[in-house]
mmCIF file of C-alpha atoms in Angstrom:
data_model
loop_
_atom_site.group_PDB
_atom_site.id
_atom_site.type_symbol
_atom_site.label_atom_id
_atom_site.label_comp_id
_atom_site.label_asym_id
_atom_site.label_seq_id
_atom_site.Cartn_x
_atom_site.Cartn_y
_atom_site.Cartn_z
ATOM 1 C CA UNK Y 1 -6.187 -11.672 -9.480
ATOM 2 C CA UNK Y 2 -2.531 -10.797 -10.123
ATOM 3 C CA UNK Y 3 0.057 -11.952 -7.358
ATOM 4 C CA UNK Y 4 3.391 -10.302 -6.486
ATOM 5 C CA UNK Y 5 6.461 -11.484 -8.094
ATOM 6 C CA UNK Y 6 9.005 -14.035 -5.652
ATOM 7 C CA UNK Y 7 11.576 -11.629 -5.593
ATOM 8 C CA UNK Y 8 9.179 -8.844 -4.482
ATOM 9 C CA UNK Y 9 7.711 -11.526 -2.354
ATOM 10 C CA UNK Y 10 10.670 -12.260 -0.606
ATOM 11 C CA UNK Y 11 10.863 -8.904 1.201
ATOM 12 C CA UNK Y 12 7.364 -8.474 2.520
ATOM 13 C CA UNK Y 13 6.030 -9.340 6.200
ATOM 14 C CA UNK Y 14 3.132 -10.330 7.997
ATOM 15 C CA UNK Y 15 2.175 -6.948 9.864
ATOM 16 C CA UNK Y 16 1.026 -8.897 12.513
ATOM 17 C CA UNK Y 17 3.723 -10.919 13.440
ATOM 18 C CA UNK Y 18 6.572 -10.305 11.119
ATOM 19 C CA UNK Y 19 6.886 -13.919 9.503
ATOM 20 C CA UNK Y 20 7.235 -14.144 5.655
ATOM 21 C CA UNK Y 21 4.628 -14.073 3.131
ATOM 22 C CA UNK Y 22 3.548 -16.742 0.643
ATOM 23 C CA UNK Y 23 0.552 -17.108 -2.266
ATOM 24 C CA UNK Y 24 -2.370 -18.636 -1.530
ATOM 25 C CA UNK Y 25 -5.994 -18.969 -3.154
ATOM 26 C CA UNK Y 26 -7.005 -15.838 -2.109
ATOM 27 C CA UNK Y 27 -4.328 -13.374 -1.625
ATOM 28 C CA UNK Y 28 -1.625 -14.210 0.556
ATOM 29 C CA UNK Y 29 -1.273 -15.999 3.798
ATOM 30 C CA UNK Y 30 1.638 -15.424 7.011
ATOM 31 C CA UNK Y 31 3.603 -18.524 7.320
ATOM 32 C CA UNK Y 32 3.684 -18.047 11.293
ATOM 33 C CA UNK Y 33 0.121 -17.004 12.430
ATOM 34 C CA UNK Y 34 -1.992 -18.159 9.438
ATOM 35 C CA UNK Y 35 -3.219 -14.566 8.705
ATOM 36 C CA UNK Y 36 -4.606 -14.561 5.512
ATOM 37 C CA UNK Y 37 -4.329 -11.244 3.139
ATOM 38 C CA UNK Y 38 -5.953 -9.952 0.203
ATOM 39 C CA UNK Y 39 -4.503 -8.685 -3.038
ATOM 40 C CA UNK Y 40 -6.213 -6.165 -4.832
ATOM 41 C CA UNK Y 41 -5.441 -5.984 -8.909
ATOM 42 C CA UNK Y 42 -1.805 -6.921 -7.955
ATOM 43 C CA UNK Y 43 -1.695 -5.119 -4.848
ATOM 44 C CA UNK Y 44 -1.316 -6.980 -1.574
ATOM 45 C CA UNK Y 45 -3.408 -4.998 1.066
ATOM 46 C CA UNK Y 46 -1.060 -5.716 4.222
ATOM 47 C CA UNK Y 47 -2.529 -3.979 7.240
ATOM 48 C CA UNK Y 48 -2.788 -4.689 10.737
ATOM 49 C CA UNK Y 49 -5.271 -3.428 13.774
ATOM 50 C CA UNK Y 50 -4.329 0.111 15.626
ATOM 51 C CA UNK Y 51 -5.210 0.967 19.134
ATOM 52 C CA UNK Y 52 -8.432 3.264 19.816
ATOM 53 C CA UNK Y 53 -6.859 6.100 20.316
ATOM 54 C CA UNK Y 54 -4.847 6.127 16.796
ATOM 55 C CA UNK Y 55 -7.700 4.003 15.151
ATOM 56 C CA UNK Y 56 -9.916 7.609 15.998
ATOM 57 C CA UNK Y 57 -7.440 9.920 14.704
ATOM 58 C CA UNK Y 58 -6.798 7.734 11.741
ATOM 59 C CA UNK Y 59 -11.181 8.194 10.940
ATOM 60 C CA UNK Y 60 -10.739 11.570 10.698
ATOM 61 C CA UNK Y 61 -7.780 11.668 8.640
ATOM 62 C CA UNK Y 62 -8.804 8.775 5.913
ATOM 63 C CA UNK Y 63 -12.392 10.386 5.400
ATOM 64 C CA UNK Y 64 -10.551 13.866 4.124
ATOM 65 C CA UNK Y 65 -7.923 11.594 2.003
ATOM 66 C CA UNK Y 66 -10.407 10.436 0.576
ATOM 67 C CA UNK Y 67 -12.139 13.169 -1.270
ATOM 68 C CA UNK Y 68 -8.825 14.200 -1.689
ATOM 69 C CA UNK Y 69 -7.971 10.994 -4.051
ATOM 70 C CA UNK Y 70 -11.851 11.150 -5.415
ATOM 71 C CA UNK Y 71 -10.807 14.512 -7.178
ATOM 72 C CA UNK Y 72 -9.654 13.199 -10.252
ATOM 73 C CA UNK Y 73 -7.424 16.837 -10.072
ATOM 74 C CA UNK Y 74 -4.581 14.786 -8.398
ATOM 75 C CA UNK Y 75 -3.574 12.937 -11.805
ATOM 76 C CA UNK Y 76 -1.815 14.815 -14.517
ATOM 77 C CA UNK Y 77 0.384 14.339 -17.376
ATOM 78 C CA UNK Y 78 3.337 12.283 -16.003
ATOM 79 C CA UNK Y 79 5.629 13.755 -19.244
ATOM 80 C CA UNK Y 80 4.818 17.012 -17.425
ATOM 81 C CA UNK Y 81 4.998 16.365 -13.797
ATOM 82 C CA UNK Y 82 3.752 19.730 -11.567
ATOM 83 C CA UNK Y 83 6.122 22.398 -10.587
ATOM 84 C CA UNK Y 84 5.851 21.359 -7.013
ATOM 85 C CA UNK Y 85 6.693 17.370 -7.926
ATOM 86 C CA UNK Y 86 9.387 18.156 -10.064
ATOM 87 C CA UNK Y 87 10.883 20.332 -6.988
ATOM 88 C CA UNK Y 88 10.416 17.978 -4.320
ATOM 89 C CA UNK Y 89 12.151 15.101 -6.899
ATOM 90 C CA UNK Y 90 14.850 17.432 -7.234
ATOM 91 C CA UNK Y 91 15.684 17.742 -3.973
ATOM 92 C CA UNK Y 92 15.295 14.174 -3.021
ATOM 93 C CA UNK Y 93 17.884 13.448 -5.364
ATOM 94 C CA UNK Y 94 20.185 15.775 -3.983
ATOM 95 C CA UNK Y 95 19.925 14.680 -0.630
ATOM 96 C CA UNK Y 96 20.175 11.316 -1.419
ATOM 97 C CA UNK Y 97 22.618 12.006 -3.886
ATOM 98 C CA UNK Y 98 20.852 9.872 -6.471
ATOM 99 C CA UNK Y 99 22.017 9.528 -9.822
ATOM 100 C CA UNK Y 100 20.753 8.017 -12.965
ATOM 101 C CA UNK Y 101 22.586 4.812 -12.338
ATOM 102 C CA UNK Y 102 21.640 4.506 -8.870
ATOM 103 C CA UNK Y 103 20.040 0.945 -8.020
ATOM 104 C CA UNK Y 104 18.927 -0.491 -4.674
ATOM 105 C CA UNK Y 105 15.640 -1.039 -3.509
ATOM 106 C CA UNK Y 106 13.649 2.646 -2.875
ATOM 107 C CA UNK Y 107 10.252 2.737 -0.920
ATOM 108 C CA UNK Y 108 8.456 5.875 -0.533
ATOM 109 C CA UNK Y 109 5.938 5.538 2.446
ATOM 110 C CA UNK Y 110 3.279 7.154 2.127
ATOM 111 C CA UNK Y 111 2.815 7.855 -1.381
ATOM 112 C CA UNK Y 112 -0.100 8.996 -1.971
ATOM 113 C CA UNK Y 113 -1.057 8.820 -5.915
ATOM 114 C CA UNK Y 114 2.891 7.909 -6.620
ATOM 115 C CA UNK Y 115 4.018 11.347 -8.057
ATOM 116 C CA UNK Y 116 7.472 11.784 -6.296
ATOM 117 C CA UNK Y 117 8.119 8.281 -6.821
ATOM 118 C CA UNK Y 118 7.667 8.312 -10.330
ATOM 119 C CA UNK Y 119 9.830 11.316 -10.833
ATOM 120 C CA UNK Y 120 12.513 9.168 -8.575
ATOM 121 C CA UNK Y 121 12.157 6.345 -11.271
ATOM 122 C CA UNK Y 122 12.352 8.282 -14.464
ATOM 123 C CA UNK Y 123 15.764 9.491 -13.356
ATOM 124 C CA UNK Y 124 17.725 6.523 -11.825
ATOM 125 C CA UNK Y 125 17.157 2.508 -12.100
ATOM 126 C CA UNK Y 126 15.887 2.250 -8.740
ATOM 127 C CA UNK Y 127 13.480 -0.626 -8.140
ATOM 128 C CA UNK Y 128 10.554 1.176 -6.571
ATOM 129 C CA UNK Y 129 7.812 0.766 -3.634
ATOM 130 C CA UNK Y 130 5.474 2.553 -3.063
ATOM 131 C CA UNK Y 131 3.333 2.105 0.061
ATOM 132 C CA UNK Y 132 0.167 3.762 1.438
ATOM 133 C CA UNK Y 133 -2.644 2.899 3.866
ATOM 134 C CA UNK Y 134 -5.131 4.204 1.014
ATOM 135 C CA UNK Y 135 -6.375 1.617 -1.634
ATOM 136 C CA UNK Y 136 -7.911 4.263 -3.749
ATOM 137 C CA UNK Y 137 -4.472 6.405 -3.640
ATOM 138 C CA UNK Y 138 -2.258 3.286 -4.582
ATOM 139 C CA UNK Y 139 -4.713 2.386 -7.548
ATOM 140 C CA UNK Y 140 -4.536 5.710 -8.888
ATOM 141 C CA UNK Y 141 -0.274 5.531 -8.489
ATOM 142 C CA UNK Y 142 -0.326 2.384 -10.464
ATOM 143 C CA UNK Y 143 -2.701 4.463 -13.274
ATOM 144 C CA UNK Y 144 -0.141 6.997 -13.395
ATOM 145 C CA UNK Y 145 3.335 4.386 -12.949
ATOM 146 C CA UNK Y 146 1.542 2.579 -16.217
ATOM 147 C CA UNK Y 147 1.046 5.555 -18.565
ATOM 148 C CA UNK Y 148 4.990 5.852 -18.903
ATOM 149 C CA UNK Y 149 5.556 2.328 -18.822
ATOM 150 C CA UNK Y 150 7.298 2.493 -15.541
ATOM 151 C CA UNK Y 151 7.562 -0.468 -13.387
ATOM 152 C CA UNK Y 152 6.387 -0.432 -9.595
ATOM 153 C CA UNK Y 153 5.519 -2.644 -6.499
ATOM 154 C CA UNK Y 154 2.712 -1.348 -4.792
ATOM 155 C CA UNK Y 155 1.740 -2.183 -1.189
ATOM 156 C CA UNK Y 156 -0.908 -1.151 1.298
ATOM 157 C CA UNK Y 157 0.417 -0.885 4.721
ATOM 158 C CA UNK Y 158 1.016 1.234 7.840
ATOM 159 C CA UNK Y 159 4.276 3.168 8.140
ATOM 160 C CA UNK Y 160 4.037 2.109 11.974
ATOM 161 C CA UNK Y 161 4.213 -1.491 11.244
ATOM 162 C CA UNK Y 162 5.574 -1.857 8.002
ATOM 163 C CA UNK Y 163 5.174 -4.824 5.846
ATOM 164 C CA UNK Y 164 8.825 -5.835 5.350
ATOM 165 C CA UNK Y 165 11.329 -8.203 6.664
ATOM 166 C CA UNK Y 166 14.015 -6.270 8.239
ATOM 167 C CA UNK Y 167 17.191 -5.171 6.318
ATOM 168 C CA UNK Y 168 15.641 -5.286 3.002
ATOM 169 C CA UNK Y 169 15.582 -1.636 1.932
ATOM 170 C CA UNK Y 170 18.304 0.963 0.283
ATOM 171 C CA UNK Y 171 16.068 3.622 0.921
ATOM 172 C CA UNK Y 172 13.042 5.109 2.576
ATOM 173 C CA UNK Y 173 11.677 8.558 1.494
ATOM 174 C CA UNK Y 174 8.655 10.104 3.483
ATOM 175 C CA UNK Y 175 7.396 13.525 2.116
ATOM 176 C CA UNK Y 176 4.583 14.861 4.388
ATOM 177 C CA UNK Y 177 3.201 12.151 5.966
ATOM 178 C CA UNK Y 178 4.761 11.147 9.159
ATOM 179 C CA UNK Y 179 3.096 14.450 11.179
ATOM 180 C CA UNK Y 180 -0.084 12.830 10.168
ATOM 181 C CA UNK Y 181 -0.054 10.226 13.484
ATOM 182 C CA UNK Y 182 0.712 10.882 16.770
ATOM 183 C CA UNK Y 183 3.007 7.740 16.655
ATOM 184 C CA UNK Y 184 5.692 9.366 15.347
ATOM 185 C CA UNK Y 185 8.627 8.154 16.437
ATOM 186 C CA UNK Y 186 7.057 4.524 16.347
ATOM 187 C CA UNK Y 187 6.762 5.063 12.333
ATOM 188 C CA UNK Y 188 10.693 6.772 12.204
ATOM 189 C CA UNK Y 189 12.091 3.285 14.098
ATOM 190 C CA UNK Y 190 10.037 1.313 11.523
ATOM 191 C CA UNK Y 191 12.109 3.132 8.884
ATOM 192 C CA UNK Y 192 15.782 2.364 10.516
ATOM 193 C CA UNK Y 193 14.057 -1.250 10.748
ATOM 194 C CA UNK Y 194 13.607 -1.783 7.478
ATOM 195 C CA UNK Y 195 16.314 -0.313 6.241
ATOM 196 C CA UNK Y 196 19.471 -2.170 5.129
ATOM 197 C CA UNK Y 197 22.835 -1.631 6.784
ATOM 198 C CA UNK Y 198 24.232 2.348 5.533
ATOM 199 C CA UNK Y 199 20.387 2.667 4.119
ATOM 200 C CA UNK Y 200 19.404 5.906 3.747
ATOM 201 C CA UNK Y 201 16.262 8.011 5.279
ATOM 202 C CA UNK Y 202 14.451 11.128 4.511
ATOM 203 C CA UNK Y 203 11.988 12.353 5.954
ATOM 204 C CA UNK Y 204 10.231 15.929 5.494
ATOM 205 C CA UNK Y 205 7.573 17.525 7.995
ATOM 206 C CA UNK Y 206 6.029 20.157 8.551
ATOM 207 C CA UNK Y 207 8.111 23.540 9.807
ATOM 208 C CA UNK Y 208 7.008 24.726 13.182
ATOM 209 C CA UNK Y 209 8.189 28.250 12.684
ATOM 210 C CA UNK Y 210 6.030 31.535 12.002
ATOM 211 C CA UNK Y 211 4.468 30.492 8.486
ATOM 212 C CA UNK Y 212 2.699 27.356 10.776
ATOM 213 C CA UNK Y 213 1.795 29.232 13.622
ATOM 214 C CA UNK Y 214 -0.160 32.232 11.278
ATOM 215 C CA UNK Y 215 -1.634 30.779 7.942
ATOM 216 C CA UNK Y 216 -0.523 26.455 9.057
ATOM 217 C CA UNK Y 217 -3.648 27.613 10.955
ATOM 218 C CA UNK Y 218 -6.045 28.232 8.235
ATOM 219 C CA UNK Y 219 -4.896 24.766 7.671
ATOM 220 C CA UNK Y 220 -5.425 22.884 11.273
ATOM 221 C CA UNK Y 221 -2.377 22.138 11.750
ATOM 222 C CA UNK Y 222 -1.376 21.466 15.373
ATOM 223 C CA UNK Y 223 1.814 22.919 16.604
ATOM 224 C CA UNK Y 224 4.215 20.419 18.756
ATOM 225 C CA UNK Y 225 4.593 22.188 21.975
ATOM 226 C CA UNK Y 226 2.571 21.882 24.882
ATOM 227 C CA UNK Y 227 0.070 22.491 26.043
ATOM 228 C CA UNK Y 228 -1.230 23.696 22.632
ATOM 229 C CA UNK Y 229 -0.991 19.941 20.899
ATOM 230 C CA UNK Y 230 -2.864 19.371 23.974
ATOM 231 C CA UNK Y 231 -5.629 21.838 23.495
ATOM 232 C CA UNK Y 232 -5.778 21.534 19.690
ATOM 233 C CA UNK Y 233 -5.752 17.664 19.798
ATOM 234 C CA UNK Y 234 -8.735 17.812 22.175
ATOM 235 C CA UNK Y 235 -10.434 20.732 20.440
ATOM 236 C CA UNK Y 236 -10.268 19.167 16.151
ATOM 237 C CA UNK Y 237 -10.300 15.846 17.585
ATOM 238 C CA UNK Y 238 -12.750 14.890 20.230
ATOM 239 C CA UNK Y 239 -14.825 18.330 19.689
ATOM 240 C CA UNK Y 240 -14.846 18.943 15.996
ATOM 241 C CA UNK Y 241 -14.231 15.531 14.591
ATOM 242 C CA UNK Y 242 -11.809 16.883 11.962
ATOM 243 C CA UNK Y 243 -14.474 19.711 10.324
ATOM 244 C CA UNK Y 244 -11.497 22.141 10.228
ATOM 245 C CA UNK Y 245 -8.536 19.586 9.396
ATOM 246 C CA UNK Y 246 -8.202 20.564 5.992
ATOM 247 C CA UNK Y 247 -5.039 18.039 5.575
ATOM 248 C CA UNK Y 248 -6.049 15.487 8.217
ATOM 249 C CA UNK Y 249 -4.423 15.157 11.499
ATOM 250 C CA UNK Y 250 -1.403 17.019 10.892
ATOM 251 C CA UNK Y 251 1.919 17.939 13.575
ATOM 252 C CA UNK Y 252 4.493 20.465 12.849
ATOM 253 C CA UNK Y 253 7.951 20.385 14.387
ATOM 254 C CA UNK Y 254 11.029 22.296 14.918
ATOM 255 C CA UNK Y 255 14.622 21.048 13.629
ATOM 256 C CA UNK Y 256 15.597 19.905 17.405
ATOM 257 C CA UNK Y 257 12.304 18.024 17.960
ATOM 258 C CA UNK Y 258 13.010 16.146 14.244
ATOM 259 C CA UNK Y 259 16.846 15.310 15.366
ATOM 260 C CA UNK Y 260 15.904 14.080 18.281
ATOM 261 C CA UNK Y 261 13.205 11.965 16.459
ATOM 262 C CA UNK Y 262 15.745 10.438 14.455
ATOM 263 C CA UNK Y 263 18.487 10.109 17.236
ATOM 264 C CA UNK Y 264 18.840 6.308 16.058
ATOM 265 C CA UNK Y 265 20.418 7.061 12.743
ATOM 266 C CA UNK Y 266 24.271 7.546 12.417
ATOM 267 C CA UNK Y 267 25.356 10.839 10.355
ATOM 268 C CA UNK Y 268 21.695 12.038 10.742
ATOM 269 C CA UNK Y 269 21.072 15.900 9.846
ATOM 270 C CA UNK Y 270 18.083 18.011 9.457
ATOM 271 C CA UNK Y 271 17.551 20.972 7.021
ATOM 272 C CA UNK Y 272 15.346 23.503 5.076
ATOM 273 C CA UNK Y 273 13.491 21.521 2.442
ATOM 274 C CA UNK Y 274 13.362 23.400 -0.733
ATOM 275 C CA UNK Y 275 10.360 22.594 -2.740
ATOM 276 C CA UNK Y 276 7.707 24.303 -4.567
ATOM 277 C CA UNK Y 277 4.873 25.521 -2.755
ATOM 278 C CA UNK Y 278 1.458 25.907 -4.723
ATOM 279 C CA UNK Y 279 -0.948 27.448 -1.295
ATOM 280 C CA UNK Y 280 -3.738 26.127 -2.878
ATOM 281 C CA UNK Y 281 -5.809 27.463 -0.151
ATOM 282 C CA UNK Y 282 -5.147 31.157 -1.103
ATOM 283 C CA UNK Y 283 -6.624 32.592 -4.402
ATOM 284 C CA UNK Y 284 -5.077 36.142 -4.087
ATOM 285 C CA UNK Y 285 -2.227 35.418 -6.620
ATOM 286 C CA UNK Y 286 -0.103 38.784 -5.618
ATOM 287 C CA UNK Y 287 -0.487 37.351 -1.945
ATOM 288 C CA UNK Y 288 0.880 34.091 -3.098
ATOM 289 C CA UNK Y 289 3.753 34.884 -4.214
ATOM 290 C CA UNK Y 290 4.622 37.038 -1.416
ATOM 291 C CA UNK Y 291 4.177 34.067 0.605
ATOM 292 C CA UNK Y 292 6.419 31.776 -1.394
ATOM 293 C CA UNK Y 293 9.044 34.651 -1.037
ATOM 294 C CA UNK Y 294 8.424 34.415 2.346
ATOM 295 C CA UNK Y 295 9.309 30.958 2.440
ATOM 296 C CA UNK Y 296 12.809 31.507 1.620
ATOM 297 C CA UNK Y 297 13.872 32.525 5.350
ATOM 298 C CA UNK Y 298 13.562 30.527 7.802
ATOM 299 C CA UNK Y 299 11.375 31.690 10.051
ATOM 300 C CA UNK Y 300 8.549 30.878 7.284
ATOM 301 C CA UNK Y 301 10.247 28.265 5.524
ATOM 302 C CA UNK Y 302 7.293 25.372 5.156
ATOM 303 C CA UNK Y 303 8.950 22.334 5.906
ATOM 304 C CA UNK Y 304 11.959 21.242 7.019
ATOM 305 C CA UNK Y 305 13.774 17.555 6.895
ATOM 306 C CA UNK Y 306 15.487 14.819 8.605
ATOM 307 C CA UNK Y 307 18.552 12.747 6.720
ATOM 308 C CA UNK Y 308 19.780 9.780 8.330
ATOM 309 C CA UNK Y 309 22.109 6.587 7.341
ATOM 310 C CA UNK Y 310 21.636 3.077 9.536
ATOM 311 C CA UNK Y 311 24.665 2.028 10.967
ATOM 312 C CA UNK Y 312 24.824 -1.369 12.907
ATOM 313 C CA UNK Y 313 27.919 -0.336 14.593
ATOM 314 C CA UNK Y 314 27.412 3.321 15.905
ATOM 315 C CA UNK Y 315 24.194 5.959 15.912
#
């Protein structure tokens, strides 16, 4: 069993009562309440108990994640990252205005398999973190992070209770993954929380515009306006069990409904994300790209994003 370095160390949290971290036997116990922690080939597994109600929406969504991460189809050649990684890199560098000199601590939550974030760290000397609530995804990020020789923390924890001290991040990236609980804005104060003072934020969601209302269908995804949420909640939820959530529980919002989501950050904005959309779910190539040209105008644009900076003295 490998343990996490002090430094790294030094900037993780209980989840369950927010006092520090130190090595024990076996894993890693909290200082304050004596809860004890495993690590998992290097990775501390830092996760805390959810109410009912998200503990049931989190079922459905884990079971599809993972057969997602089972499908060996989600690891590639990292010299040759995807069209739709190397887009969604690009932008997060723009946004962030990241350069290759940048340094500061940069944790993307929800990570997945660690695709973005390795782009992010191939182009800038940014220590990295990348944190997920799936074992299986992280182990499969650290595959990837070690076939270019790229160094990485790795941490499994909940973006609602994150598993840092406060004020110990530069920045916190979120591609796709807060729409997937209906705690939403508890995940988005975790971020300011973490975040040092002028950290930055971005977050991208899904766009509740015409593209999510038509084909976001196909998809399951559940529109953030009532009394639809309502109806759809109840319906894939408590009536189908997820059978038709192809992505897992999954919201969509509109650019007021993300602003006001991120009220708490100073200089905050929200925007068109511009990334590269494979629509795996459609075959029809001809019908593809008519829907990535589609995509361009607003009213179909995908996904949209929040940008925000923490300051201590004003919002």
């Amino acid at each position: 069993m490998s343990f996490p370095n002090e430094q790294f160390l030094n900037i993780l949290a209980c989840p369950c009562c927010g006092d520090s971290l130190k090595s024990a036997k076996s894993g890693l116990i909290c200082n304050g309440c004596q809860e004890k922690f495993r690590v998992c080939r290097g990775i501390p597994v830092l996760l805390s108990k959810v109410s009912d109600a998200a503990s049931a929406i989190d079922e459905v969504s884990e079971r599809i994640w993972k057969k997602l991460y089972e499908d060996k189809k989600d690891m590639y050649d990292p010299k040759a990252p995807p069209k739709e990684i190397a887009a969604t890199a690009k932008s997060v560098r723009q946004i962030l205005r990241l350069q290759d000199k940048s340094r500061g601590i940069f944790m993307e939550a929800g990570c997945g398999t660690g695709r973005t974030a390795l782009e992010i760290a191939c182009h800038s000397q940014l220590t990295i973190i990348c944190l997920d609530r799936s074992l299986q995804a992280l182990l499969k990020a650290q595959q990837l992070f070690a076939q270019t020789n790229q160094p990485a923390h790795f941490v499994c924890g909940d973006l609602r209770n994150l598993p840092f001290k406060s004020n110990s991040l530069n920045y916190v990236f979120s591609d796709g993954t807060i729409e997937h609980f209906k705690e939403t804005q508890t995940a988005v104060d975790e971020f300011r929380r973490v975040l040092k003072n002028k950290g930055q934020v971005l977050a991208t969601v899904p766009h509740l515009a015409l593209g999510m209302l038509t084909y976001g269908q196909l998809q399951g995804n559940i529109p953030n306006v009532f009394p639809l949420r309502n109806l759809l909640e109840f319906f894939h939820i408590k009536l189908m069990k997820g059978k038709f959530l192809i992505n897992g529980f999954e919201l969509s919002f509109t650019r007021r409904q993300l602003a006001r989501i991120f009220k708490n950050f100073y200089k905050k904005n929200t925007g068109y994300f511009k990334s590269y959309n494979e629509i795996s779910f459609i075959k029809n190539q001809r019908l593809k790209k008519i829907l990535r040209k589609m995509s361009d105008n607003k009213f179909f644009c995908p996904v949209i994003y929040a940008h925000g900076i923490k300051d201590l003295r004003r919002r």
